[in-house]
Coordinates of C-alpha atoms and ligand atoms in Angstrom, one line a residue:
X1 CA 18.3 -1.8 6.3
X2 CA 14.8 -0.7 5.2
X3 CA 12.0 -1.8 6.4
X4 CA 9.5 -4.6 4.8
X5 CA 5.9 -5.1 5.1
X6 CA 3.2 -7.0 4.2
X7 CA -0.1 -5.4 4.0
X8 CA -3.4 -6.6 3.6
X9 CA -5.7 -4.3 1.6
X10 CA -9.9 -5.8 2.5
X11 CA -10.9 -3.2 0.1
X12 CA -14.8 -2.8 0.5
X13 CA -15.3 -6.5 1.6
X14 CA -16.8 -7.7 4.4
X15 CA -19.8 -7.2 7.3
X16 CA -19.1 -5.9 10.2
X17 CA -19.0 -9.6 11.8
X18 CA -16.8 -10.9 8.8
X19 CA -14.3 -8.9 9.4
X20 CA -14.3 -9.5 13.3
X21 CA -13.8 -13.2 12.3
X22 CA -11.1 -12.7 9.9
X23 CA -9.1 -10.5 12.1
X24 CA -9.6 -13.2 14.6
X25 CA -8.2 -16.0 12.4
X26 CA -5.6 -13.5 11.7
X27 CA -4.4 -12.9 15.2
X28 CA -4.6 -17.0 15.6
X29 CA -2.3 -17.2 13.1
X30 CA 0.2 -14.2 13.6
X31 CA 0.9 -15.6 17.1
X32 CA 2.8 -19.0 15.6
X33 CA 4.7 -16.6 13.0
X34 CA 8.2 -14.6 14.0
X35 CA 7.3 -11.7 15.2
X36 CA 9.5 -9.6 13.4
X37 CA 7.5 -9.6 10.1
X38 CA 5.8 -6.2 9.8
X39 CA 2.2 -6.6 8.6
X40 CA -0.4 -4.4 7.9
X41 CA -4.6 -4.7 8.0
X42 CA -6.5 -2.3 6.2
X43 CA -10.1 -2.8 6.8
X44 CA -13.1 -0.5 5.5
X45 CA -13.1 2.9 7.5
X46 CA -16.1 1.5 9.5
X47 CA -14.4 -1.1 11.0
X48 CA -11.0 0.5 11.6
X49 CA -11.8 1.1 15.8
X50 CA -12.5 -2.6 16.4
X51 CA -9.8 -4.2 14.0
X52 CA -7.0 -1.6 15.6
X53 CA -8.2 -2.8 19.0
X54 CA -8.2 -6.3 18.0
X55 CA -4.2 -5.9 17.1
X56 CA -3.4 -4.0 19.7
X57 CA -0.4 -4.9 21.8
X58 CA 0.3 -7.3 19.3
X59 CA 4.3 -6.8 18.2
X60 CA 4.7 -4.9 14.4
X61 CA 1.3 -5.6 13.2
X62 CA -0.8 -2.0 12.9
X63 CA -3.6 -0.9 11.2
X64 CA -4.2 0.9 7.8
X65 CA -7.1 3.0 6.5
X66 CA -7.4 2.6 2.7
X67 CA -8.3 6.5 1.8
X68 CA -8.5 9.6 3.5
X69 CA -9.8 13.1 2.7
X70 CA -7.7 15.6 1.2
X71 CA -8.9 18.5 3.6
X72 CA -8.3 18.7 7.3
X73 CA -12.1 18.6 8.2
X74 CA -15.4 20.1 7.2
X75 CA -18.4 20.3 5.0
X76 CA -17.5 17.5 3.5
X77 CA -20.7 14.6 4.2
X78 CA -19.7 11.2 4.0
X79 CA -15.8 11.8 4.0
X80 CA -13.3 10.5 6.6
X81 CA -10.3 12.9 7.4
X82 CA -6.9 11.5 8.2
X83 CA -7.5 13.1 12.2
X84 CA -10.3 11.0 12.5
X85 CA -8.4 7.9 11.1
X86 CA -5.4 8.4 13.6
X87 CA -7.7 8.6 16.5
X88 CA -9.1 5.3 16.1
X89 CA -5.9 3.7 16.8
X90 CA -4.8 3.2 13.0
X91 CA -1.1 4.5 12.0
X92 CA -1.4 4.0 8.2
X93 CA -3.4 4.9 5.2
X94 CA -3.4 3.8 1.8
X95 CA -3.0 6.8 -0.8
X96 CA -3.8 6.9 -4.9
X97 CA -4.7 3.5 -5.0
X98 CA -5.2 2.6 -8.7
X99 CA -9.2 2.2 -8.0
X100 CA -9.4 5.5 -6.4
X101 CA -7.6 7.0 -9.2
X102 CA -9.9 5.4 -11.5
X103 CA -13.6 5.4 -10.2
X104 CA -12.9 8.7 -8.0
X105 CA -10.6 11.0 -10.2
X106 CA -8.2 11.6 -8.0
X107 CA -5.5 13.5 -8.9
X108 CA -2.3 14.1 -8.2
X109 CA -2.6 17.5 -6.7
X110 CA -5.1 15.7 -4.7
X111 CA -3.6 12.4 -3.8
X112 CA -0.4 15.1 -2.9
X113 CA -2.4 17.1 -0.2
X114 CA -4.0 13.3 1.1
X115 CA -0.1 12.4 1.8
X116 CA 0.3 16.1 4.2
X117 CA -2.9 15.2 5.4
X118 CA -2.2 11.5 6.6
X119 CA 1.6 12.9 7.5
X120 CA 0.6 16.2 9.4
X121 CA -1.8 13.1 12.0
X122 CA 1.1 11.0 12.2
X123 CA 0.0 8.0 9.9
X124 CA 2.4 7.0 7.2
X125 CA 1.0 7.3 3.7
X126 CA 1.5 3.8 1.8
X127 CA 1.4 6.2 -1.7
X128 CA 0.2 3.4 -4.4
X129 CA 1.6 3.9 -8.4
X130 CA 1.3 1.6 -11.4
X131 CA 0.7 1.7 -15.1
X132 CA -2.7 0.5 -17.0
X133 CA -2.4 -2.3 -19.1
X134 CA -2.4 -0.1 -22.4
X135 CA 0.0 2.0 -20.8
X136 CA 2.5 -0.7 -20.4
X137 CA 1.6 -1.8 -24.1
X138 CA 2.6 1.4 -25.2
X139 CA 6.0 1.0 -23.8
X140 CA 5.1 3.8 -21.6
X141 CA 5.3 2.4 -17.7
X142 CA 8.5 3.9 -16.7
X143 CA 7.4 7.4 -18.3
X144 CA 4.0 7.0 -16.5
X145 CA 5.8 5.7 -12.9
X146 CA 7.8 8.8 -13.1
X147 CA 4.5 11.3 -13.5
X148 CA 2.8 9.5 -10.9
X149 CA 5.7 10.3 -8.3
X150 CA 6.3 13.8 -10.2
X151 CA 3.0 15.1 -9.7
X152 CA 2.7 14.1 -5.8
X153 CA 5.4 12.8 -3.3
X154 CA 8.4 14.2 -5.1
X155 CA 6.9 17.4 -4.0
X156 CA 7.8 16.6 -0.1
X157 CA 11.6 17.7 0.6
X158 CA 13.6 14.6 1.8
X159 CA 13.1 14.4 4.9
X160 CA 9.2 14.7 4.6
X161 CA 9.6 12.0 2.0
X162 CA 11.9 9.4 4.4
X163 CA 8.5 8.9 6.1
X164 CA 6.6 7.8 3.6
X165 CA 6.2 3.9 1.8
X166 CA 5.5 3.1 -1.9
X167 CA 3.5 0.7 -3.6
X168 CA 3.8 -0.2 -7.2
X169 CA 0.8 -1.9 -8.0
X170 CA 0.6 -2.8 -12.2
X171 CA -3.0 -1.4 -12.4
X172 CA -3.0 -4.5 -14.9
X173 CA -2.5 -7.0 -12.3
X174 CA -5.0 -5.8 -9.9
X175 CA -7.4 -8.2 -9.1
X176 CA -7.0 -10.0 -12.5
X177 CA -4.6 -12.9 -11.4
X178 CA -2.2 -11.4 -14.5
X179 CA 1.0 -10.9 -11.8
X180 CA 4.1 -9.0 -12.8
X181 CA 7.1 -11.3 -13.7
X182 CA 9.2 -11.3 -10.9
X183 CA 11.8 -9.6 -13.6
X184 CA 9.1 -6.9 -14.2
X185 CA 7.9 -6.1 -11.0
X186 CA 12.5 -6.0 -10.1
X187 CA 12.7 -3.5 -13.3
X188 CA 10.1 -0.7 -12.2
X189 CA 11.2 -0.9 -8.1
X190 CA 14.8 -0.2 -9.5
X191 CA 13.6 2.6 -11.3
X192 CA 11.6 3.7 -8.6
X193 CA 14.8 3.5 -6.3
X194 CA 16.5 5.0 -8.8
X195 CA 14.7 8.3 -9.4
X196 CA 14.3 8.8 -5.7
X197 CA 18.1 8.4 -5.9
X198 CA 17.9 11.4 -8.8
X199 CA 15.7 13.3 -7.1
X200 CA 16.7 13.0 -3.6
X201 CA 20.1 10.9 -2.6
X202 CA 21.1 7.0 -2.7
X203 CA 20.9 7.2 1.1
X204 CA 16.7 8.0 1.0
X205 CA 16.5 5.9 -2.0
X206 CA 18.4 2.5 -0.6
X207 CA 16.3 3.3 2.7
X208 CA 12.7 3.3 0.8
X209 CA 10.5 0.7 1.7
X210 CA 9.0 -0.3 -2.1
X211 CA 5.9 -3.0 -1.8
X212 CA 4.5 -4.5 -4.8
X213 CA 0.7 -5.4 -5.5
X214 CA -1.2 -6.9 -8.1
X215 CA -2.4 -10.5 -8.1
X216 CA 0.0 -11.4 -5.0
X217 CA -0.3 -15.1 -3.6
X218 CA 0.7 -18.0 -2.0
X219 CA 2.3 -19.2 -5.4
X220 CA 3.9 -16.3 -6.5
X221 CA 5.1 -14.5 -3.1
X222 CA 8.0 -16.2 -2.5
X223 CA 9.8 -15.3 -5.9
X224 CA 8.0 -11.7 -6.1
X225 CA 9.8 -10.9 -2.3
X226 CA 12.8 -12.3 -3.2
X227 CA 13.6 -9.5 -5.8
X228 CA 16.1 -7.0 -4.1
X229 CA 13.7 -4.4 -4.7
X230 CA 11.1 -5.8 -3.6
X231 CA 10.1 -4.9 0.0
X232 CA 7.1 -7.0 0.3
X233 CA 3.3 -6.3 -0.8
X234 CA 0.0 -4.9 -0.8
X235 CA -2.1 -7.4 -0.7
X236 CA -5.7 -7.5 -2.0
X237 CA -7.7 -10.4 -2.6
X238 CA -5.5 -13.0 -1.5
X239 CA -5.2 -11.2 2.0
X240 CA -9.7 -12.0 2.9
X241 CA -8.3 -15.4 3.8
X242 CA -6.9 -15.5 7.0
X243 CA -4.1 -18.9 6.0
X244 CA -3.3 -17.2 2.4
X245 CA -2.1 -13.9 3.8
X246 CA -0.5 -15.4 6.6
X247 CA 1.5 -17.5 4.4
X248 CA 2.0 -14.3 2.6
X249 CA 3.2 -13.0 5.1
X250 CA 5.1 -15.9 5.8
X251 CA 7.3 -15.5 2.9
X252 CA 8.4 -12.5 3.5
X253 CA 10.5 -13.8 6.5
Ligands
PGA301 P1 -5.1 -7.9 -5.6 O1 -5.2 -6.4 -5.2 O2 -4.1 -8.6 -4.8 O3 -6.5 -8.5 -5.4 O4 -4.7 -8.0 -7.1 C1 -4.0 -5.7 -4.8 C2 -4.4 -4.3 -4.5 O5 -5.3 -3.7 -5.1 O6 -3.9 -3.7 -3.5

């Protein structure tokens, strides 16, 4: 059975302090919840270190950066490479999240070398797609779902690809409270699951882990994880309060 996750994406929110306190809360919280419910933080890079220590020891809950650099090290002022992420005790990192594509250009070709990068220093790449709003209007999500996985992690052989997690995140539902119908968000993971199937086999395809992001909450969680698709979410701003993400997380049980 494949695994599901919730994960909690802070995005660049947060002091230093703040984000001590909400891990805090977190932990508080985690402790009266089954501890089989995988979970994810990702905090801003400068934070990673204390938030990782602050899970630690603490049964399926890890720690996610939210970017990485697509080279291994270097001349590169003000970037963080995916060694230097690993070595603060995180084991994921976000990759080609819809702002990153947006505000930093990233590209493909890019976001493809990110995912060898984070997978060469042992951190699983949570690889983020998803359509813009006139994309979708356009009738052209499935088209653009397919480019976004043609042009970066359908470039890793099978058993490079078994280690990786998606996230389909409707780049129109990001932070907009506009969430997917549970029937959309079902449609797009079964084509995701589908063309890994085409490209790769069933077996890699029914063992994906597929998370879905966009306007996630306490109201909508329930039905969104109940989709067989659906392998839980990537949550943004419902995941800076400690009692909505763990009732989040909750509903993933
Ligand atoms: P949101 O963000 O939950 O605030 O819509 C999701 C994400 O960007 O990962």
């Amino acid at each position: 059975m494949r695994k599901k996750i919730v994960a909690g994406n802070w995005k660049m929110n947060m002091t230093y302090a703040e984000a001590l306190s909400l891990a805090s809360e977190l932990k508080d919280l985690f402790k009266k919840q089954p501890v089989t419910i995988s979970t994810v933080i990702a905090p801003p890079f400068p934070f990673l270190c204390e938030i990782a220590a602050c899970f630690e020891g603490m049964e399926g809950v890890s720690v996610a950066a939210q970017n990485c650099h697509h080279e291994a090290q270097g001349a590169y002022t003000g970037e963080v490479s995916a060694a230097m992420i690993r070595s603060t005790g995180a084991q994921q990192v976000i990759i080609g999240h819809s702002e990153r594509r947006q505000y930093f250009t990233e590209t493909g070709e890019q976001l493809l070398k990110k995912v060898q990068q984070a997978l060469a220093n042992e951190l699983t790449p949570i690889f983020c797609i998803g359509e813009t709003r006139e994309q979708r209007e356009a009738g052209r999500h499935f088209e653009t779902i397919a480019q976004q996985l043609n042009e970066a992690v359908f470039h890793l052989d099978a058993a490079t690809f078994s280690k990786i997690v998606l996230a389909y995140e409707p780049v129109w539902a990001i932070g907009t409270g506009l969430t997917a119908k549970p029937e959309q968000a079902q449609e797009i993971h079964a084509f995701i699951r589908q063309s890994i199937g085409t490209k790769y086999d069933a077996a890699l395809a029914d063992s994906t882990t597929i998370l879905y992001g966009g306007s996630c909450n306490t109201s909508n969680a329930h039905q969104l994880f109940a989709c067989p698709d659906v392998d839980g979410g990537l949550i943004g701003g419902a995941s800076l309060k400690a009692i909505d993400f763990a009732a989040i997380r909750k509903a993933l049980n």
